[in-house]
Amino acid sequence: MMKLLTIVGARPQFIKAASVSRAIEQYNQSLYQLTIHEVLVHTGQHYDQNMSDVFFSEMQISQPNYHLGIGGSSHGAMTGRMLEKIEEVILQEKPDVVLVYGDTNSTLAGALAAVKLHIPVAHVEAGLRSFNMKMPEEVNRVLTDQISKWLFCPTETAVKNLQNEGIVERTQALITNVGDVMYDAVLFYRKIAKPTDKISSLIDELSGNFYLATVHRAENTDDPVRFSNIMDALNTISETTPVVLPLHPRTRKLLGSDYSSKVRRMDPVGYFDMITLLSHCQGVFTDSGGLQKEAFFFRKPCVTLREETEWVELVTSGLNILVGSHQDAILNSEKKVKKLASFTQDTDFQYLYGDGTAADKIIKVLLGSA
Ligand code: UD1
Ligand code: UDP
C-alpha cells in the first residue's frame, strides 16, 4: 500500500483534487495488488461555505481527514502556520508521498513541510511560469518545483519551462506531461452538473446573451487604478450585454455594499453553477488561471485581465486575448470576443491540455516509481 498525503486549501485545488481522488478510488477497486491510501488535509485557506464545502458536496470529495483551519491572514503568517501544522500531520501519518496542487500558499507550505522531513513531493501543475516574481503564485510554484520529486506538467510549455531551468540536472526530478486535471474534471462533471434554481432562472432570463466574469488576482484587486479600470470596463460592457460576475470574497470586500453598477454581481457559485454559466455564456472576462482553460474547454472566447498568462498556448492560438487592465483595451477586446464567439470545435487545438486522463497518468507514474 502506498500512503499519499494530499494537501488542498483553496477553491481551484478542490476541483483539481476531485479528479485525482476519484481516480484513486477507481484504481483501488480494480484488481491491482498495490493500493493507494489517500489522507486528505484541508489547510482552511478558503473557508466560506461557497468557497469550500460546496465543492466537497457537489463533487463528492471525501471529507478531509484533517482540517487545519488556517485562513484569512497575511502570506507569511498563513504559510508559516500551515508549515507548522502540516509538519505535525506528516509526523503522525508518515506518508510515502505528499501531493500538492497548483501555486497557492497551501501548495508551498505542504511541499516545504514534506521535503524537510524527507518525504518526496509530487507537484500537480508543475512548470507553469508567468516570469513575474511579484506574483505570490509565481514564488510558490517556482519554489515548489525546486523541491518536488515528481513534476506533473499540464502542457508542453510547462515541460519546456522546467527543461530551460535545468531542474532535472539539479534535482533528478521526474517530469511528465500528463495533461490537465481540470480537463478531466470538466469532462466528468459536465455530464452530471445540475445548476441551482437561481442560476437556471438567470440563464433563462438572459437567454444565453451574457458574459461571465471573475476578478480576484492580487495584482488587480490590490491596485486601485487597475481595479477601478476593470470594474468600469465591465460596467460599460454590461450596458449592451449583461455581465455575470460571481464575486470572490477578496473582491466583494473591496467593492463594499454601496458600490453601484449594472454588472450582475453575486456571491461565489459552486462548480456546477459555474460550468453551467460557462456553457451558456458568449465569452469570459477573467484574471483566473483555471477559468481561462475552462473557457477553452467550453469553446468560449476569453479575455484575460492580466499582463501575462501561464497558459500561453491559448493566446498563441488566438482564443485567449490578453489585455491587461486598461479600459480601452478591455472594451476593444469585446469586439474580438463577438467575432470569436462563433468558433466551435476546432480540432487543431483539441489536445493542448491532454486527453482527459491526467489523473490516471499521475497515479500510474507514482505507483510505477514507488
Ligand atoms: C488564493 C491564491 C490564488 C488563487 C486563489 C483562488 C495564494 C497566494 N493565492 O488567492 O493563487 O488564484 O486563492 O481562489 O495562495 N476570504 C474569505 N473567505 C474565504 C476565502 C478567502 O473571506 O473563504 C478572504 C479573506 O479575507 C482573505 C482573502 O479573501 O484574506 C484572500 O484569500 P487568500 O486565500 O489569501 O487569497 P486568494 O485571493 O483567495
Ligand atoms: N469557480 C467556481 N465558482 C466561482 C468562481 C470560480 O466554481 O464563483 C471555479 C472555476 O470554474 C475554476 C476555479 O474555480 O474551476 C478557478 O478558481 P479561481 O479562479 O478561484 O483560482 P485560479 O484558477 O485563478 O487559481
Short mmCIF file of C-alpha atoms and ligand atoms in Angstrom, two decimals:
data_model
loop_
_atom_site.label_atom_id
_atom_site.label_comp_id
_atom_site.label_asym_id
_atom_site.label_seq_id
_atom_site.Cartn_x
_atom_site.Cartn_y
_atom_site.Cartn_z
CA MET A 1 0.00 0.00 0.00
CA MET A 2 1.16 3.50 -0.83
CA LYS A 3 0.11 6.20 1.62
CA LEU A 4 -0.50 9.50 -0.12
CA LEU A 5 -0.99 12.69 1.85
CA THR A 6 -2.86 15.24 -0.27
CA ILE A 7 -2.79 18.91 0.66
CA VAL A 8 -5.55 21.24 -0.52
CA GLY A 9 -6.83 24.57 0.77
CA ALA A 10 -8.07 26.88 -2.00
CA ARG A 11 -11.05 26.61 -4.36
CA PRO A 12 -9.19 25.52 -7.52
CA GLN A 13 -7.40 22.82 -5.53
CA PHE A 14 -10.66 21.13 -4.52
CA ILE A 15 -11.57 20.94 -8.21
CA LYS A 16 -8.17 19.53 -9.18
CA ALA A 17 -8.09 17.05 -6.28
CA ALA A 18 -11.60 15.81 -7.13
CA SER A 19 -10.27 14.23 -10.34
CA VAL A 20 -7.27 12.56 -8.72
CA SER A 21 -9.19 11.32 -5.65
CA ARG A 22 -11.84 9.78 -7.89
CA ALA A 23 -9.16 8.07 -9.99
CA ILE A 24 -7.57 6.71 -6.79
CA GLU A 25 -10.91 5.24 -5.67
CA GLN A 26 -11.39 3.60 -9.05
CA TYR A 27 -7.85 2.28 -9.02
CA ASN A 28 -8.35 0.77 -5.57
CA GLN A 29 -11.48 -1.04 -6.79
CA SER A 30 -9.52 -2.66 -9.61
CA LEU A 31 -7.61 -5.90 -9.17
CA TYR A 32 -4.14 -4.41 -8.82
CA GLN A 33 -2.31 -5.55 -5.74
CA LEU A 34 -0.81 -2.24 -4.72
CA THR A 35 -3.49 0.09 -3.38
CA ILE A 36 -3.30 3.76 -2.52
CA HIS A 37 -4.45 5.08 0.83
CA GLU A 38 -5.17 8.77 0.45
CA VAL A 39 -5.21 11.03 3.51
CA LEU A 40 -6.71 14.43 2.75
CA VAL A 41 -5.54 17.59 4.51
CA HIS A 42 -7.52 20.85 4.10
CA THR A 43 -5.45 23.79 5.29
CA GLY A 44 -8.51 26.03 5.62
CA GLN A 45 -7.11 28.72 3.30
CA HIS A 46 -10.61 29.04 1.81
CA TYR A 47 -13.31 28.56 4.37
CA ASP A 48 -16.67 30.12 3.37
CA GLN A 49 -19.34 27.57 2.53
CA ASN A 50 -19.39 28.68 -1.12
CA MET A 51 -15.59 28.71 -1.38
CA SER A 52 -15.06 25.26 0.15
CA ASP A 53 -17.90 22.97 1.38
CA VAL A 54 -19.94 23.34 -1.80
CA PHE A 55 -17.15 21.70 -3.83
CA PHE A 56 -16.80 18.76 -1.43
CA SER A 57 -20.53 18.03 -1.52
CA GLU A 58 -21.20 18.61 -5.23
CA MET A 59 -18.10 16.87 -6.49
CA GLN A 60 -18.38 14.07 -3.93
CA ILE A 61 -14.94 14.60 -2.50
CA SER A 62 -14.37 12.72 0.77
CA GLN A 63 -14.37 14.90 3.85
CA PRO A 64 -10.83 15.92 4.81
CA ASN A 65 -9.11 13.73 7.40
CA TYR A 66 -7.53 16.88 8.81
CA HIS A 67 -8.91 20.40 8.70
CA LEU A 68 -6.26 22.85 9.87
CA GLY A 69 -8.50 25.94 9.94
CA ILE A 70 -5.79 28.33 8.76
CA GLY A 71 -7.04 31.12 6.50
CA GLY A 72 -7.61 34.84 6.23
CA SER A 73 -4.18 36.14 7.22
CA SER A 74 -1.09 37.59 5.53
CA HIS A 75 1.12 35.44 3.30
CA GLY A 76 3.87 34.90 5.85
CA ALA A 77 1.54 34.21 8.76
CA MET A 78 -0.64 31.85 6.75
CA THR A 79 2.24 29.93 5.17
CA GLY A 80 4.13 29.70 8.46
CA ARG A 81 1.14 28.38 10.40
CA MET A 82 0.40 25.87 7.66
CA LEU A 83 4.01 24.68 7.66
CA GLU A 84 3.88 24.03 11.39
CA LYS A 85 0.54 22.17 11.30
CA ILE A 86 1.28 20.14 8.16
CA GLU A 87 4.57 19.02 9.72
CA GLU A 88 2.61 17.63 12.69
CA VAL A 89 0.28 15.73 10.35
CA ILE A 90 3.17 14.30 8.34
CA LEU A 91 4.94 13.14 11.52
CA GLN A 92 1.74 11.43 12.63
CA GLU A 93 0.74 9.88 9.29
CA LYS A 94 4.20 9.02 7.92
CA PRO A 95 3.09 9.14 4.27
CA ASP A 96 5.13 7.74 1.37
CA VAL A 97 4.33 10.75 -0.82
CA VAL A 98 2.92 14.25 -0.29
CA LEU A 99 0.80 15.52 -3.20
CA VAL A 100 0.31 19.25 -3.76
CA TYR A 101 -1.60 21.19 -6.42
CA GLY A 102 -1.02 24.45 -8.21
CA ASP A 103 0.55 27.55 -6.72
CA THR A 104 -1.16 28.73 -3.56
CA ASN A 105 0.27 29.26 -0.11
CA SER A 106 -1.13 25.83 0.80
CA THR A 107 0.94 24.31 -2.04
CA LEU A 108 4.22 25.80 -0.86
CA ALA A 109 3.58 25.03 2.82
CA GLY A 110 2.75 21.39 2.01
CA ALA A 111 5.79 20.89 -0.19
CA LEU A 112 8.17 22.58 2.25
CA ALA A 113 6.90 20.66 5.28
CA ALA A 114 7.32 17.38 3.39
CA VAL A 115 10.74 17.91 1.90
CA LYS A 116 12.20 18.94 5.24
CA LEU A 117 11.03 15.61 6.65
CA HIS A 118 12.49 13.79 3.60
CA ILE A 119 9.07 12.82 2.26
CA PRO A 120 9.04 13.01 -1.56
CA VAL A 121 6.72 15.61 -3.06
CA ALA A 122 4.51 15.26 -6.14
CA HIS A 123 3.51 18.58 -7.72
CA VAL A 124 0.48 18.67 -9.98
CA GLU A 125 0.52 21.69 -12.35
CA ALA A 126 4.30 21.88 -12.31
CA GLY A 127 6.31 24.05 -14.67
CA LEU A 128 3.85 26.90 -15.16
CA ARG A 129 5.51 30.28 -15.26
CA SER A 130 4.39 33.87 -15.63
CA PHE A 131 8.01 35.05 -15.22
CA ASN A 132 6.68 37.70 -12.87
CA MET A 133 8.14 37.16 -9.41
CA LYS A 134 5.88 39.87 -7.98
CA MET A 135 3.01 37.40 -8.22
CA PRO A 136 2.75 35.40 -5.00
CA GLU A 137 1.73 32.39 -7.11
CA GLU A 138 4.95 32.55 -9.17
CA VAL A 139 7.04 32.44 -6.00
CA ASN A 140 5.02 29.50 -4.71
CA ARG A 141 5.26 27.48 -7.91
CA VAL A 142 8.94 28.14 -8.64
CA LEU A 143 9.90 27.08 -5.10
CA THR A 144 7.58 24.06 -5.07
CA ASP A 145 9.05 22.79 -8.35
CA GLN A 146 12.57 23.03 -6.88
CA ILE A 147 11.71 20.64 -4.06
CA SER A 148 9.43 18.16 -5.83
CA LYS A 149 10.40 14.67 -6.93
CA TRP A 150 7.53 14.26 -9.41
CA LEU A 151 6.71 17.24 -11.65
CA PHE A 152 3.34 16.63 -13.31
CA CYS A 153 3.01 19.18 -16.10
CA PRO A 154 -0.30 20.09 -17.75
CA THR A 155 1.21 21.34 -21.04
CA GLU A 156 4.28 21.07 -23.28
CA THR A 157 5.04 24.69 -22.43
CA ALA A 158 5.33 23.74 -18.77
CA VAL A 159 7.72 20.89 -19.64
CA LYS A 160 9.88 23.28 -21.67
CA ASN A 161 9.95 25.83 -18.85
CA LEU A 162 11.33 23.19 -16.49
CA GLN A 163 13.84 21.98 -19.07
CA ASN A 164 15.03 25.54 -19.61
CA GLU A 165 15.59 25.89 -15.88
CA GLY A 166 17.74 22.73 -15.90
CA ILE A 167 15.78 21.40 -12.97
CA VAL A 168 16.24 17.70 -13.73
CA GLU A 169 20.02 18.03 -13.85
CA ARG A 170 19.95 19.74 -10.47
CA THR A 171 17.32 17.75 -8.58
CA GLN A 172 16.85 14.48 -10.56
CA ALA A 173 13.10 15.15 -10.55
CA LEU A 174 10.88 13.22 -12.95
CA ILE A 175 8.99 15.45 -15.40
CA THR A 176 5.85 14.04 -17.02
CA ASN A 177 3.33 15.82 -19.23
CA VAL A 178 0.11 14.22 -18.02
CA GLY A 179 -2.31 16.87 -19.29
CA ASP A 180 -4.55 18.99 -17.13
CA VAL A 181 -6.57 17.54 -14.27
CA MET A 182 -9.06 20.41 -14.74
CA TYR A 183 -9.85 18.99 -18.18
CA ASP A 184 -10.55 15.60 -16.54
CA ALA A 185 -12.92 17.40 -14.16
CA VAL A 186 -14.83 19.23 -16.90
CA LEU A 187 -15.28 16.05 -18.96
CA PHE A 188 -16.63 14.13 -15.97
CA TYR A 189 -18.78 16.74 -14.21
CA ARG A 190 -20.34 18.43 -17.24
CA LYS A 191 -22.38 15.24 -17.74
CA ILE A 192 -23.85 15.34 -14.25
CA ALA A 193 -23.80 19.04 -13.32
CA LYS A 194 -27.16 20.33 -12.16
CA PRO A 195 -27.30 24.09 -11.61
CA THR A 196 -29.11 25.68 -8.69
CA ASP A 197 -32.56 27.18 -9.33
CA LYS A 198 -31.05 30.65 -9.05
CA ILE A 199 -28.62 30.07 -11.90
CA SER A 200 -31.20 28.22 -14.02
CA SER A 201 -33.58 31.18 -13.76
CA LEU A 202 -30.80 33.64 -14.57
CA ILE A 203 -29.83 31.67 -17.67
CA ASP A 204 -33.48 31.55 -18.77
CA GLU A 205 -33.80 35.27 -18.20
CA LEU A 206 -30.63 36.13 -20.17
CA SER A 207 -31.25 33.51 -22.92
CA GLY A 208 -27.55 32.88 -23.40
CA ASN A 209 -26.83 36.53 -24.09
CA PHE A 210 -24.29 37.35 -21.39
CA TYR A 211 -20.62 37.33 -20.48
CA LEU A 212 -19.19 35.53 -17.47
CA ALA A 213 -16.55 37.42 -15.48
CA THR A 214 -14.37 36.84 -12.42
CA VAL A 215 -11.75 39.11 -10.83
CA HIS A 216 -9.68 38.15 -7.80
CA ARG A 217 -5.94 38.33 -8.52
CA ALA A 218 -3.93 40.36 -6.02
CA GLU A 219 -2.26 42.29 -8.88
CA ASN A 220 -5.73 43.60 -9.87
CA THR A 221 -7.51 43.89 -6.55
CA ASP A 222 -4.57 45.42 -4.62
CA ASP A 223 -4.06 48.18 -7.19
CA PRO A 224 -6.92 50.71 -7.00
CA VAL A 225 -6.30 52.06 -10.52
CA ARG A 226 -6.25 48.63 -12.16
CA PHE A 227 -9.25 47.56 -10.13
CA SER A 228 -11.43 50.55 -10.97
CA ASN A 229 -10.42 50.36 -14.67
CA ILE A 230 -11.56 46.73 -14.83
CA MET A 231 -14.79 47.36 -12.94
CA ASP A 232 -15.61 50.44 -15.07
CA ALA A 233 -14.96 48.50 -18.28
CA LEU A 234 -17.20 45.62 -17.16
CA ASN A 235 -19.86 48.16 -16.26
CA THR A 236 -19.67 49.77 -19.72
CA ILE A 237 -19.87 46.37 -21.43
CA SER A 238 -22.91 45.46 -19.39
CA GLU A 239 -24.80 48.44 -20.83
CA THR A 240 -25.18 46.40 -24.02
CA THR A 241 -24.51 42.78 -22.96
CA PRO A 242 -25.19 41.62 -19.40
CA VAL A 243 -22.09 40.66 -17.41
CA VAL A 244 -22.48 38.00 -14.69
CA LEU A 245 -19.82 38.38 -12.01
CA PRO A 246 -19.59 35.82 -9.16
CA LEU A 247 -17.54 37.74 -6.61
CA HIS A 248 -14.55 36.23 -4.83
CA PRO A 249 -14.68 37.37 -1.16
CA ARG A 250 -11.49 39.37 -1.67
CA THR A 251 -13.23 41.38 -4.43
CA ARG A 252 -16.55 41.61 -2.61
CA LYS A 253 -14.84 43.19 0.42
CA LEU A 254 -13.14 45.71 -1.81
CA LEU A 255 -16.31 46.76 -3.64
CA GLY A 256 -18.31 47.19 -0.46
CA SER A 257 -22.09 47.19 -0.30
CA ASP A 258 -22.67 50.69 -1.66
CA TYR A 259 -20.89 50.08 -4.99
CA SER A 260 -23.41 50.56 -7.75
CA SER A 261 -23.07 49.09 -11.22
CA LYS A 262 -25.08 47.35 -13.92
CA VAL A 263 -22.90 44.26 -13.61
CA ARG A 264 -24.88 41.29 -12.27
CA ARG A 265 -22.87 40.63 -9.13
CA MET A 266 -23.44 37.58 -6.96
CA ASP A 267 -21.76 35.51 -4.29
CA PRO A 268 -19.27 32.87 -5.46
CA VAL A 269 -21.08 29.96 -7.07
CA GLY A 270 -20.39 26.23 -6.89
CA TYR A 271 -18.66 24.30 -9.65
CA PHE A 272 -21.92 23.03 -11.16
CA ASP A 273 -23.32 26.54 -11.46
CA MET A 274 -20.03 27.73 -12.85
CA ILE A 275 -19.80 25.17 -15.63
CA THR A 276 -23.45 25.77 -16.46
CA LEU A 277 -22.79 29.50 -16.75
CA LEU A 278 -19.74 28.73 -18.89
CA SER A 279 -21.66 26.51 -21.24
CA HIS A 280 -24.30 29.21 -21.88
CA CYS A 281 -22.25 32.42 -21.97
CA GLN A 282 -20.98 34.32 -25.03
CA GLY A 283 -17.50 34.76 -23.63
CA VAL A 284 -15.41 35.16 -20.49
CA PHE A 285 -13.56 38.10 -18.89
CA THR A 286 -11.27 36.93 -16.13
CA ASP A 287 -7.96 37.06 -14.30
CA SER A 288 -8.39 33.49 -13.08
CA GLY A 289 -5.97 30.80 -14.19
CA GLY A 290 -8.48 27.96 -14.09
CA LEU A 291 -11.23 29.86 -15.83
CA GLN A 292 -9.04 30.69 -18.84
CA LYS A 293 -8.70 26.99 -19.55
CA GLU A 294 -12.31 26.18 -18.80
CA ALA A 295 -13.39 28.85 -21.28
CA PHE A 296 -11.33 26.96 -23.86
CA PHE A 297 -12.78 23.58 -22.79
CA PHE A 298 -16.24 25.04 -23.44
CA ARG A 299 -15.06 26.68 -26.67
CA LYS A 300 -15.75 30.19 -25.38
CA PRO A 301 -13.52 33.17 -26.18
CA CYS A 302 -11.67 34.54 -23.17
CA VAL A 303 -10.34 38.00 -22.37
CA THR A 304 -7.61 37.75 -19.77
CA LEU A 305 -7.38 40.75 -17.47
CA ARG A 306 -3.66 40.36 -16.80
CA GLU A 307 -0.35 41.40 -18.31
CA GLU A 308 0.85 37.83 -18.75
CA THR A 309 -0.53 34.32 -18.55
CA GLU A 310 0.86 30.90 -17.78
CA TRP A 311 -1.47 29.43 -20.42
CA VAL A 312 0.38 30.95 -23.35
CA GLU A 313 -0.82 28.33 -25.83
CA LEU A 314 -4.31 29.81 -25.59
CA VAL A 315 -3.00 33.24 -26.53
CA THR A 316 -0.88 31.99 -29.44
CA SER A 317 -3.84 30.02 -30.74
CA GLY A 318 -5.88 33.25 -30.79
CA LEU A 319 -8.57 32.01 -28.42
CA ASN A 320 -7.41 34.00 -25.43
CA ILE A 321 -6.99 37.76 -25.69
CA LEU A 322 -4.51 39.08 -23.16
CA VAL A 323 -5.45 42.70 -22.44
CA GLY A 324 -4.21 43.77 -19.02
CA SER A 325 -6.34 46.30 -17.20
CA HIS A 326 -6.68 49.36 -19.47
CA GLN A 327 -10.31 50.26 -20.07
CA ASP A 328 -9.88 50.87 -23.80
CA ALA A 329 -8.12 47.56 -24.29
CA ILE A 330 -10.87 45.69 -22.43
CA LEU A 331 -13.62 47.46 -24.37
CA ASN A 332 -11.87 46.83 -27.71
CA SER A 333 -11.41 43.18 -26.87
CA GLU A 334 -15.16 42.76 -26.66
CA LYS A 335 -15.40 43.27 -30.42
CA LYS A 336 -12.96 40.38 -30.92
CA VAL A 337 -14.95 38.27 -28.50
CA LYS A 338 -18.07 38.83 -30.56
CA LYS A 339 -16.25 37.65 -33.70
CA LEU A 340 -14.72 34.64 -31.93
CA ALA A 341 -18.00 33.69 -30.28
CA SER A 342 -18.94 31.75 -33.35
CA PHE A 343 -15.87 29.47 -33.33
CA THR A 344 -16.79 25.94 -32.33
CA GLN A 345 -14.96 22.61 -32.26
CA ASP A 346 -11.52 23.35 -33.65
CA THR A 347 -9.76 20.01 -33.69
CA ASP A 348 -6.32 21.57 -34.11
CA PHE A 349 -6.44 22.72 -30.53
CA GLN A 350 -8.12 19.71 -29.01
CA TYR A 351 -5.20 18.19 -27.15
CA LEU A 352 -3.45 21.23 -25.73
CA TYR A 353 -4.35 20.01 -22.25
CA GLY A 354 -4.14 16.27 -22.71
CA ASP A 355 -6.87 13.73 -23.33
CA GLY A 356 -8.80 13.92 -20.07
CA THR A 357 -6.88 11.12 -18.32
CA ALA A 358 -4.35 13.23 -16.41
CA ALA A 359 -5.38 11.81 -13.02
CA ASP A 360 -4.89 8.18 -14.16
CA LYS A 361 -1.48 9.04 -15.55
CA ILE A 362 -0.44 10.68 -12.28
CA ILE A 363 -1.37 7.55 -10.32
CA LYS A 364 0.44 5.24 -12.72
CA VAL A 365 3.63 7.31 -12.59
CA LEU A 366 3.52 7.48 -8.79
CA LEU A 367 2.95 3.75 -8.41
CA GLY A 368 5.47 2.92 -11.13
CA SER A 369 8.23 4.68 -9.28
CA ALA A 370 7.07 3.75 -5.77
C1 UD1 B 1 -5.69 32.33 -3.40
C2 UD1 B 1 -4.40 32.01 -4.15
C3 UD1 B 1 -4.56 32.28 -5.62
C4 UD1 B 1 -5.76 31.58 -6.18
C5 UD1 B 1 -6.98 31.88 -5.34
C6 UD1 B 1 -8.10 31.00 -5.82
C7 UD1 B 1 -2.36 32.37 -2.81
C8 UD1 B 1 -1.17 33.24 -2.65
N1 UD1 B 1 -3.28 32.84 -3.67
O1 UD1 B 1 -5.92 33.72 -3.55
O2 UD1 B 1 -3.42 31.80 -6.31
O3 UD1 B 1 -5.97 32.02 -7.50
O4 UD1 B 1 -6.74 31.58 -3.96
O5 UD1 B 1 -9.35 31.47 -5.49
O6 UD1 B 1 -2.43 31.33 -2.20
N2 UD1 B 1 -11.57 35.05 2.01
C9 UD1 B 1 -12.80 34.91 2.61
N3 UD1 B 1 -13.39 33.68 2.57
C10 UD1 B 1 -12.80 32.60 2.00
C11 UD1 B 1 -11.54 32.76 1.43
C12 UD1 B 1 -10.94 33.99 1.43
O7 UD1 B 1 -13.38 35.85 3.15
O8 UD1 B 1 -13.40 31.50 2.01
C13 UD1 B 1 -10.95 36.40 2.04
C14 UD1 B 1 -10.07 36.61 3.25
O9 UD1 B 1 -10.24 37.91 3.69
C15 UD1 B 1 -8.67 36.52 2.69
C16 UD1 B 1 -8.86 37.00 1.25
O10 UD1 B 1 -10.16 36.57 0.88
O11 UD1 B 1 -7.79 37.29 3.40
C17 UD1 B 1 -7.86 36.41 0.29
O12 UD1 B 1 -7.80 34.99 0.45
P1 UD1 B 1 -6.41 34.22 0.20
O13 UD1 B 1 -6.63 32.78 0.32
O14 UD1 B 1 -5.35 34.85 0.99
O15 UD1 B 1 -6.05 34.60 -1.28
P2 UD1 B 1 -6.92 34.47 -2.59
O16 UD1 B 1 -7.09 35.82 -3.18
O17 UD1 B 1 -8.14 33.67 -2.34
N1 UDP B 2 -15.11 28.84 -9.79
C1 UDP B 2 -16.29 28.44 -9.17
N2 UDP B 2 -17.11 29.41 -8.69
C2 UDP B 2 -16.85 30.74 -8.78
C3 UDP B 2 -15.65 31.13 -9.42
C4 UDP B 2 -14.79 30.16 -9.91
O1 UDP B 2 -16.57 27.25 -9.07
O2 UDP B 2 -17.65 31.56 -8.30
C5 UDP B 2 -14.19 27.80 -10.30
C6 UDP B 2 -13.81 27.96 -11.73
O3 UDP B 2 -14.78 27.39 -12.59
C7 UDP B 2 -12.49 27.21 -11.77
C8 UDP B 2 -11.90 27.53 -10.42
O4 UDP B 2 -12.98 27.92 -9.59
O5 UDP B 2 -12.70 25.82 -11.85
C9 UDP B 2 -10.92 28.65 -10.56
O6 UDP B 2 -10.56 29.12 -9.31
P1 UDP B 2 -10.05 30.58 -9.05
O7 UDP B 2 -10.40 31.47 -10.17
O8 UDP B 2 -10.50 30.94 -7.71
O9 UDP B 2 -8.48 30.36 -8.95
P2 UDP B 2 -7.30 30.28 -10.02
O10 UDP B 2 -7.65 29.25 -11.02
O11 UDP B 2 -7.13 31.64 -10.60
O12 UDP B 2 -6.11 29.92 -9.20
#
